Short mmCIF file of C-alpha atoms and ligand atoms in Angstrom, two decimals:
data_model
loop_
_atom_site.label_atom_id
_atom_site.label_comp_id
_atom_site.label_asym_id
_atom_site.label_seq_id
_atom_site.Cartn_x
_atom_site.Cartn_y
_atom_site.Cartn_z
CA MET A 1 -7.68 7.50 25.20
CA SER A 2 -3.90 7.88 25.26
CA PHE A 3 -1.03 5.50 24.51
CA GLN A 4 -0.21 5.40 28.25
CA ASN A 5 -3.56 3.98 29.28
CA LEU A 6 -3.84 1.37 26.53
CA GLY A 7 -1.75 -1.03 28.62
CA LEU A 8 1.39 -0.95 26.47
CA ASP A 9 4.90 -1.54 27.82
CA PRO A 10 6.32 1.83 29.01
CA ARG A 11 9.38 1.44 26.76
CA ILE A 12 7.11 1.12 23.76
CA VAL A 13 5.06 4.14 24.86
CA HIS A 14 8.31 6.07 25.20
CA ALA A 15 9.30 5.16 21.63
CA VAL A 16 5.89 6.26 20.35
CA GLN A 17 6.19 9.57 22.16
CA ARG A 18 9.60 10.11 20.61
CA LEU A 19 7.89 9.76 17.22
CA ARG A 20 5.45 12.49 18.32
CA PHE A 21 2.40 10.26 17.99
CA VAL A 22 0.04 12.12 20.30
CA ASP A 23 -3.16 10.07 20.37
CA PRO A 24 -3.84 6.54 19.17
CA SER A 25 -5.63 6.47 15.81
CA PRO A 26 -9.08 4.75 15.77
CA ILE A 27 -7.64 1.40 14.58
CA GLN A 28 -4.97 1.59 17.29
CA ALA A 29 -7.49 2.46 20.02
CA GLN A 30 -9.65 -0.51 19.00
CA ALA A 31 -7.08 -3.13 18.05
CA ILE A 32 -4.42 -2.68 20.74
CA PRO A 33 -6.60 -3.78 23.72
CA VAL A 34 -7.81 -6.84 21.76
CA ILE A 35 -4.27 -7.88 20.87
CA LEU A 36 -3.03 -7.33 24.43
CA LYS A 37 -5.85 -9.64 25.62
CA GLU A 38 -4.35 -12.39 23.39
CA ARG A 39 -7.50 -12.59 21.28
CA ASP A 40 -7.33 -13.31 17.56
CA LEU A 41 -8.18 -10.21 15.56
CA LEU A 42 -9.81 -9.70 12.20
CA ALA A 43 -9.37 -6.07 11.22
CA SER A 44 -10.39 -4.12 8.24
CA ALA A 45 -8.61 -0.82 8.01
CA GLN A 46 -7.23 1.19 5.18
CA THR A 47 -3.50 1.84 4.96
CA GLY A 48 -2.58 5.25 6.28
CA THR A 49 -4.78 4.72 9.34
CA GLY A 50 -1.83 3.68 11.50
CA LYS A 51 -2.51 -0.06 11.26
CA THR A 52 1.17 -1.02 11.34
CA ALA A 53 1.52 0.45 14.84
CA ALA A 54 -1.86 -1.06 15.72
CA PHE A 55 -0.33 -4.56 15.54
CA LEU A 56 3.35 -3.87 16.24
CA LEU A 57 2.95 -1.90 19.47
CA PRO A 58 0.98 -4.58 21.35
CA LEU A 59 3.12 -7.38 19.88
CA LEU A 60 6.30 -5.72 21.12
CA SER A 61 4.66 -5.11 24.48
CA LYS A 62 3.77 -8.80 24.76
CA LEU A 63 7.21 -10.04 23.72
CA LYS A 64 8.80 -7.71 26.31
CA GLU A 65 12.31 -9.21 26.57
CA PRO A 66 14.59 -10.71 23.91
CA GLY A 67 14.22 -14.47 23.48
CA ASN A 68 13.75 -16.54 20.36
CA THR A 69 11.55 -16.09 17.29
CA ARG A 70 8.05 -15.59 18.62
CA ALA A 71 6.34 -13.40 16.02
CA VAL A 72 6.00 -13.57 12.22
CA VAL A 73 4.55 -10.77 10.12
CA LEU A 74 3.70 -11.56 6.49
CA GLU A 75 3.38 -8.74 3.95
CA PRO A 76 2.42 -8.98 0.27
CA THR A 77 5.18 -6.76 -1.15
CA ARG A 78 8.83 -6.15 -0.45
CA GLU A 79 8.19 -2.45 0.01
CA LEU A 80 5.54 -3.03 2.66
CA ALA A 81 7.76 -5.55 4.44
CA ALA A 82 10.62 -3.04 4.42
CA GLN A 83 8.29 -0.37 5.78
CA VAL A 84 7.20 -2.59 8.68
CA ASN A 85 10.86 -3.34 9.35
CA ASP A 86 11.57 0.43 9.48
CA ALA A 87 8.67 0.91 11.88
CA LEU A 88 10.16 -1.82 14.11
CA LYS A 89 13.41 0.11 14.22
CA ASP A 90 11.52 3.13 15.57
CA PHE A 91 9.30 1.21 17.99
CA THR A 92 12.14 -0.83 19.53
CA ALA A 93 14.31 2.23 20.24
CA PHE A 94 14.06 1.62 24.01
CA SER A 95 13.68 -2.14 24.17
CA HIS A 96 16.20 -4.76 23.13
CA LEU A 97 13.93 -6.81 20.92
CA SER A 98 15.40 -7.90 17.60
CA TYR A 99 13.82 -8.33 14.20
CA CYS A 100 14.79 -9.36 10.70
CA LEU A 101 13.49 -8.75 7.22
CA LEU A 102 13.15 -11.55 4.67
CA HIS A 103 12.15 -10.80 1.12
CA GLY A 104 13.15 -11.79 -2.37
CA GLY A 105 15.37 -9.96 -4.83
CA VAL A 106 18.31 -9.79 -2.42
CA LYS A 107 21.00 -12.24 -1.26
CA TYR A 108 20.23 -15.14 1.05
CA GLU A 109 23.43 -15.04 3.12
CA PRO A 110 22.74 -11.91 5.23
CA GLN A 111 19.23 -13.24 5.90
CA LEU A 112 20.63 -16.62 6.97
CA ALA A 113 23.09 -14.87 9.29
CA ALA A 114 20.24 -12.81 10.80
CA LEU A 115 18.12 -15.96 11.28
CA LYS A 116 20.96 -17.67 13.16
CA ARG A 117 20.61 -14.94 15.80
CA SER A 118 16.97 -16.00 16.42
CA PRO A 119 15.31 -12.62 15.92
CA ASP A 120 12.28 -12.01 18.13
CA ILE A 121 10.22 -10.91 15.11
CA ILE A 122 10.46 -11.90 11.47
CA VAL A 123 8.90 -9.66 8.82
CA ALA A 124 8.68 -11.40 5.46
CA THR A 125 7.09 -11.76 2.09
CA PRO A 126 5.67 -15.28 1.62
CA GLY A 127 7.95 -16.52 -1.21
CA ARG A 128 11.29 -15.94 0.52
CA PHE A 129 9.88 -17.11 3.83
CA ILE A 130 9.00 -20.44 2.18
CA ASP A 131 12.54 -20.69 0.71
CA HIS A 132 14.01 -20.36 4.21
CA LEU A 133 11.42 -22.75 5.61
CA GLU A 134 12.36 -25.38 3.01
CA SER A 135 16.09 -24.96 3.63
CA GLY A 136 15.54 -25.58 7.34
CA ALA A 137 16.83 -22.13 8.32
CA LEU A 138 13.64 -21.20 10.17
CA ASP A 139 12.77 -22.32 13.64
CA LEU A 140 9.07 -21.65 14.12
CA LYS A 141 8.41 -23.84 17.16
CA ASN A 142 8.17 -20.85 19.53
CA VAL A 143 6.05 -18.67 17.25
CA SER A 144 3.10 -17.50 19.28
CA HIS A 145 1.99 -14.50 17.18
CA LEU A 146 1.26 -14.51 13.46
CA VAL A 147 0.25 -11.38 11.53
CA LEU A 148 -1.24 -11.67 8.05
CA ASP A 149 -1.23 -8.13 6.76
CA GLU A 150 -3.09 -7.09 3.59
CA ALA A 151 -4.45 -10.63 3.30
CA ASP A 152 -6.63 -9.82 0.29
CA ARG A 153 -3.62 -8.40 -1.50
CA MET A 154 -1.66 -11.58 -0.78
CA LEU A 155 -4.56 -13.52 -2.28
CA ASP A 156 -4.62 -11.28 -5.39
CA MET A 157 -0.90 -11.82 -5.82
CA GLY A 158 -1.30 -15.59 -5.77
CA PHE A 159 0.33 -16.10 -2.37
CA LEU A 160 -2.52 -18.03 -0.80
CA PRO A 161 -0.87 -21.49 -1.14
CA ASP A 162 2.37 -20.12 0.39
CA VAL A 163 0.48 -18.37 3.18
CA THR A 164 -1.44 -21.55 3.93
CA ARG A 165 1.81 -23.53 4.15
CA ILE A 166 3.34 -20.96 6.47
CA ILE A 167 0.31 -20.97 8.77
CA ASP A 168 0.48 -24.75 8.80
CA ALA A 169 4.14 -24.65 9.80
CA CYS A 170 3.42 -22.41 12.81
CA PRO A 171 2.33 -23.89 16.14
CA LYS A 172 -1.45 -24.27 16.53
CA GLU A 173 -1.37 -22.50 19.89
CA ARG A 174 -0.84 -18.95 18.73
CA GLN A 175 -2.48 -15.59 18.30
CA THR A 176 -3.40 -14.77 14.71
CA LEU A 177 -4.04 -11.22 13.51
CA LEU A 178 -5.44 -10.74 10.04
CA PHE A 179 -5.77 -7.40 8.26
CA SER A 180 -7.73 -7.27 5.04
CA ALA A 181 -9.60 -4.48 3.26
CA THR A 182 -12.02 -6.99 1.73
CA LEU A 183 -13.14 -10.48 2.69
CA PRO A 184 -13.54 -12.60 -0.45
CA PRO A 185 -14.59 -16.26 0.09
CA ALA A 186 -10.99 -17.54 -0.03
CA ILE A 187 -10.06 -15.24 2.86
CA GLN A 188 -13.16 -16.26 4.78
CA ASN A 189 -12.12 -19.90 4.42
CA LEU A 190 -8.66 -19.00 5.63
CA ILE A 191 -10.16 -17.20 8.62
CA SER A 192 -12.31 -20.14 9.67
CA TRP A 193 -9.37 -22.52 9.29
CA ALA A 194 -6.59 -20.42 10.81
CA MET A 195 -8.27 -18.27 13.45
CA LYS A 196 -10.00 -18.87 16.75
CA ASP A 197 -13.15 -16.85 17.27
CA PRO A 198 -11.55 -13.62 16.11
CA GLU A 199 -12.71 -10.31 17.47
CA LYS A 200 -13.67 -8.02 14.62
CA VAL A 201 -12.61 -4.42 14.24
CA GLN A 202 -13.75 -2.38 11.31
CA ILE A 203 -12.55 1.09 10.56
CA ASP A 204 -14.84 2.29 7.82
CA ILE A 205 -13.17 3.25 4.64
CA GLN A 206 -12.44 6.88 5.19
CA VAL A 207 -11.98 8.38 1.82
CA SER A 208 -10.17 11.48 2.88
CA LYS A 209 -12.43 13.08 0.30
CA ALA A 210 -13.99 16.03 2.02
CA GLU A 211 -11.02 16.48 4.31
CA THR A 212 -7.69 16.56 2.60
CA VAL A 213 -7.94 15.21 -0.94
CA ASP A 214 -9.64 16.93 -3.87
CA HIS A 215 -10.89 14.44 -6.43
CA ALA A 216 -11.49 15.18 -10.09
CA LEU A 217 -12.20 13.27 -13.27
CA TYR A 218 -10.65 14.45 -16.51
CA PRO A 219 -12.64 12.93 -19.35
CA VAL A 220 -10.61 12.46 -22.51
CA ALA A 221 -10.53 10.36 -25.67
CA SER A 222 -8.25 7.38 -25.21
CA ASP A 223 -5.86 8.48 -27.92
CA GLN A 224 -5.40 11.84 -26.18
CA LYS A 225 -4.60 10.44 -22.74
CA PHE A 226 -0.88 10.96 -22.87
CA GLU A 227 -1.31 14.45 -24.29
CA LEU A 228 -3.66 15.31 -21.44
CA LEU A 229 -1.25 13.84 -18.87
CA LEU A 230 1.50 16.11 -20.21
CA ALA A 231 -0.84 19.10 -20.18
CA LEU A 232 -1.89 18.35 -16.59
CA LEU A 233 1.73 18.00 -15.47
CA ASP A 234 2.45 21.37 -17.09
CA HIS A 235 -0.64 22.93 -15.61
CA VAL A 236 -0.59 21.79 -11.97
CA ASP A 237 1.89 23.04 -9.45
CA TYR A 238 3.06 19.71 -8.10
CA ASN A 239 5.55 18.64 -5.51
CA GLY A 240 5.79 14.90 -6.01
CA VAL A 241 3.26 13.21 -8.25
CA ILE A 242 2.49 9.50 -8.58
CA VAL A 243 1.04 8.42 -11.91
CA PHE A 244 -0.71 5.05 -11.71
CA THR A 245 -1.05 2.80 -14.73
CA ARG A 246 -2.78 -0.53 -15.05
CA THR A 247 0.13 -2.48 -16.54
CA LYS A 248 3.89 -2.61 -16.15
CA VAL A 249 4.33 -2.22 -19.92
CA GLU A 250 2.29 0.95 -19.90
CA ALA A 251 4.21 2.27 -16.88
CA ASP A 252 7.48 1.82 -18.78
CA LYS A 253 6.04 3.34 -21.96
CA ILE A 254 4.82 6.44 -20.16
CA ALA A 255 8.03 6.80 -18.19
CA HIS A 256 10.01 6.63 -21.40
CA ALA A 257 7.75 9.14 -23.14
CA LEU A 258 7.85 11.54 -20.17
CA GLU A 259 11.64 11.29 -20.05
CA GLU A 260 11.63 12.64 -23.57
CA THR A 261 10.02 15.78 -22.18
CA ASP A 262 11.46 17.79 -19.30
CA HIS A 263 10.21 15.52 -16.52
CA SER A 264 12.41 13.65 -14.09
CA VAL A 265 10.77 10.25 -13.82
CA THR A 266 11.25 6.95 -12.07
CA THR A 267 9.17 3.75 -12.14
CA LEU A 268 8.00 1.23 -9.59
CA HIS A 269 6.56 -2.11 -10.61
CA SER A 270 7.18 -5.77 -10.03
CA ASP A 271 9.28 -6.40 -13.14
CA ARG A 272 11.97 -4.16 -11.74
CA SER A 273 14.73 -5.66 -9.61
CA GLN A 274 14.68 -5.08 -5.88
CA SER A 275 17.57 -2.62 -6.05
CA GLN A 276 15.81 -0.72 -8.86
CA ARG A 277 12.63 -0.59 -6.77
CA THR A 278 14.48 0.64 -3.69
CA LYS A 279 16.36 3.23 -5.76
CA ALA A 280 13.14 4.41 -7.42
CA LEU A 281 11.53 5.02 -4.03
CA GLU A 282 14.62 6.79 -2.71
CA LYS A 283 14.83 9.04 -5.78
CA PHE A 284 11.18 9.91 -5.46
CA LYS A 285 11.32 10.50 -1.70
CA SER A 286 14.32 12.80 -2.09
CA ARG A 287 12.60 14.46 -5.08
CA GLU A 288 15.55 13.74 -7.31
CA CYS A 289 12.67 12.48 -9.46
CA GLU A 290 9.43 14.40 -9.16
CA VAL A 291 7.25 11.91 -10.99
CA LEU A 292 6.84 8.28 -9.95
CA ILE A 293 5.10 6.02 -12.46
CA ALA A 294 3.71 3.00 -10.67
CA THR A 295 1.39 0.05 -10.95
CA ASN A 296 -0.74 -0.93 -7.96
CA ILE A 297 2.34 -2.15 -6.10
CA ALA A 298 2.79 1.37 -4.71
CA ALA A 299 -0.88 1.88 -4.05
CA ARG A 300 -1.09 -0.18 -0.91
CA GLY A 301 0.48 1.24 2.13
CA ILE A 302 3.64 2.76 0.85
CA ASP A 303 4.27 5.67 3.13
CA ILE A 304 5.68 8.52 1.11
CA ALA A 305 5.32 11.90 2.75
CA GLY A 306 4.26 15.01 0.90
CA VAL A 307 2.94 13.67 -2.39
CA SER A 308 0.93 16.58 -3.74
CA HIS A 309 -0.80 14.79 -6.63
CA VAL A 310 -1.93 11.32 -7.63
CA ILE A 311 -2.88 10.89 -11.26
CA ASN A 312 -4.75 7.78 -12.33
CA TYR A 313 -3.60 7.49 -15.92
CA ASP A 314 -5.77 4.39 -16.01
CA ILE A 315 -8.80 4.18 -13.80
CA PRO A 316 -8.37 1.26 -11.36
CA GLU A 317 -10.40 -1.85 -12.15
CA ASN A 318 -10.97 -2.59 -8.49
CA PRO A 319 -12.73 0.26 -6.61
CA GLU A 320 -10.75 -0.47 -3.42
CA ASP A 321 -7.59 0.28 -5.38
CA TYR A 322 -8.91 3.76 -6.09
CA ILE A 323 -8.97 4.43 -2.38
CA HIS A 324 -5.52 2.98 -1.87
CA ARG A 325 -4.12 4.98 -4.76
CA ILE A 326 -5.58 8.32 -3.75
CA GLY A 327 -4.51 7.61 -0.16
CA ARG A 328 -0.92 8.16 -1.29
CA THR A 329 -1.64 11.89 -1.24
CA GLY A 330 -3.21 14.01 1.47
CA ARG A 331 -1.43 11.89 4.10
CA ALA A 332 -0.95 13.06 7.66
CA SER A 333 -3.39 15.95 7.15
CA THR A 334 -1.54 17.54 4.26
CA THR A 335 -3.65 18.42 1.25
CA GLY A 336 -3.54 16.61 -2.05
CA ASP A 337 -5.21 16.24 -5.40
CA ALA A 338 -6.36 13.02 -7.04
CA LEU A 339 -6.87 13.34 -10.80
CA THR A 340 -8.31 10.49 -12.84
CA LEU A 341 -8.25 10.34 -16.62
CA LEU A 342 -11.56 8.95 -17.81
CA THR A 343 -12.28 7.47 -21.22
CA GLY A 344 -15.53 6.21 -22.63
CA PHE A 345 -14.48 2.66 -21.77
CA ASP A 346 -14.16 3.39 -18.06
CA GLU A 347 -17.76 4.16 -17.13
CA ASP A 348 -18.40 0.80 -15.41
CA HIS A 349 -15.27 1.08 -13.29
CA LEU A 350 -16.20 4.66 -12.44
CA LYS A 351 -19.67 3.58 -11.35
CA ALA A 352 -18.18 1.01 -8.98
CA ILE A 353 -15.84 3.62 -7.50
CA GLU A 354 -18.60 6.19 -7.05
CA THR A 355 -20.80 3.56 -5.42
CA LEU A 356 -18.02 2.80 -2.94
CA LEU A 357 -17.42 6.50 -2.28
CA LYS A 358 -21.17 7.11 -2.05
CA SER A 359 -20.74 10.25 -4.11
CA GLU A 360 -20.00 11.44 -7.61
CA ILE A 361 -16.55 12.67 -8.51
CA PRO A 362 -16.68 16.04 -10.27
CA ARG A 363 -15.72 16.13 -13.95
CA LYS A 364 -13.29 18.81 -14.95
CA LYS A 365 -12.07 20.24 -18.19
CA LEU A 366 -8.52 21.47 -18.56
CA GLU A 367 -8.80 24.96 -19.96
CA GLY A 368 -6.71 25.50 -23.05
CA PHE A 369 -6.43 21.77 -23.86
CA ASN A 370 -7.30 20.90 -27.41
CA TYR A 371 -10.06 18.30 -26.78
CA LYS A 372 -11.01 16.14 -29.76
CA TYR A 373 -14.29 15.16 -28.10
CA THR A 374 -16.22 16.84 -25.35
CA ALA A 375 -19.16 14.45 -24.95
CA LEU A 376 -17.69 12.84 -21.82
CA LEU A 377 -17.28 16.14 -20.04
CA ASN A 378 -20.98 16.11 -19.39
CA PRO A 379 -21.99 12.82 -17.73
CA THR A 380 -25.58 13.01 -18.95
CA SER A 381 -24.55 13.16 -22.57
CA ALA A 382 -21.58 10.87 -22.09
CA LYS A 383 -21.38 8.08 -24.61
CA PRO A 384 -18.52 5.66 -25.01
CA ILE A 385 -16.13 6.86 -27.62
CA ARG A 386 -15.30 3.81 -29.68
CA ARG A 387 -11.83 4.53 -30.86
CA ARG A 388 -8.74 2.45 -30.91
CA GLY A 389 -5.56 3.64 -29.27
CA GLY A 390 -4.56 4.58 -25.80
CA SER A 391 -0.84 4.27 -26.17
CA PRO A 392 1.15 7.33 -25.27
CA SER A 393 1.95 9.53 -28.21
CA ARG A 394 5.59 10.52 -28.32
CA ARG A 395 6.51 14.10 -27.68
CA ARG A 396 9.96 15.45 -28.12
CA LYS A 397 11.68 18.18 -26.19
P1 AMP B 1 0.19 3.00 8.40
O1 AMP B 1 -1.28 3.03 8.20
O2 AMP B 1 0.60 2.00 9.41
O3 AMP B 1 0.93 2.86 7.09
O4 AMP B 1 0.64 4.42 9.04
C1 AMP B 1 0.59 5.60 8.28
C2 AMP B 1 1.45 6.71 8.88
O5 AMP B 1 0.85 7.21 10.08
C3 AMP B 1 2.87 6.31 9.26
O6 AMP B 1 3.73 7.32 8.76
C4 AMP B 1 2.88 6.30 10.76
O7 AMP B 1 4.16 6.64 11.26
C5 AMP B 1 1.83 7.35 11.11
N1 AMP B 1 1.14 7.10 12.38
C6 AMP B 1 0.70 5.91 12.84
N2 AMP B 1 0.06 6.04 14.01
C7 AMP B 1 0.09 7.36 14.32
C8 AMP B 1 -0.42 8.13 15.42
N3 AMP B 1 -1.09 7.57 16.43
N4 AMP B 1 -0.21 9.47 15.41
C9 AMP B 1 0.47 10.02 14.37
N5 AMP B 1 0.96 9.36 13.30
C10 AMP B 1 0.77 8.04 13.27
#
């Protein structure tokens, strides 16, 4: 299977070739023909599988020539929306189709000016899209393609009422494409209400485990977590490391504490302004900052090349998030390491992750680290360590 014989518009194929995409990825090979046939599509595919191109390439092929707004793509986060917008720039290099990006945290005026030009495709986060809908700036009467990307994430973020309103505002005669890693009941209800006999495509969760990412658990007492993080950062030879925390407060605390050591750090979470978030990503991508401290906002889909290590400072509560987080390293066949700090309180979350992975993650001990407790290093003798704490201890330069 090649891009040429999938039935895509030659100008789109040309753009893809310019990007040096050689063969369609599995999600592309399966989804593109379905979308070109005008069928509704329900797809489950992990980020990093090429799912953005899987929906954009056939959409652009269908739209063909510039006209009025005919496609809407909804994304849960500003970063993902911006990434789809960047992909559109690449994919439309040889066609004249236009697109515009609508998300919060930035001024309305440039977005209003872009909407006046009736872009062929709108990429948006739900909140700002609703604002424009309410102000009458959006003309949706010609929308014939609607993409709901990362639908489960939109649900988790509380966007379901907004998404429902947006779907309702689009014409009934349309093609709907829904991407979701999981299908909780609320999404299933949405599917039966908003979609017409969707064709299903499932790309099994490929935990790049055996291939490009080495996983390891680093058991530690909760009051030694920050110490161990520092020791790991000193010990591993990293080129770009993302440290994931569960909460924004913890992300800030750790960033602050790491800044007091020799590390160049930036943070990404939803309490930061849009310009701070954009700057954080730029600094990390250019390696002006080598450590990015992030909450799950960066776990889904953000395409950052060459991240050598992901460290789960806090084990994710949702096993799917583990896969999304570790998928930030080992991308595009480079190798990466995924390190997870494990305390006695995390055993249930670990069990859920190992069940999803269908294998155990090896436990490792950092040689030379002054462990207070070693019980957790051996899973058979592991007992929860009931201690208070967990906040990063302060270390000075
Ligand atoms: P996505 O899952 O859409 O976030 O895509 C992940 C990365 O894979 C992006 O950097 C894409 O540019 C890249 N990509 C998508 N499709 C292909 C392909 N067929 N061949 C090579 N790279 C691809």
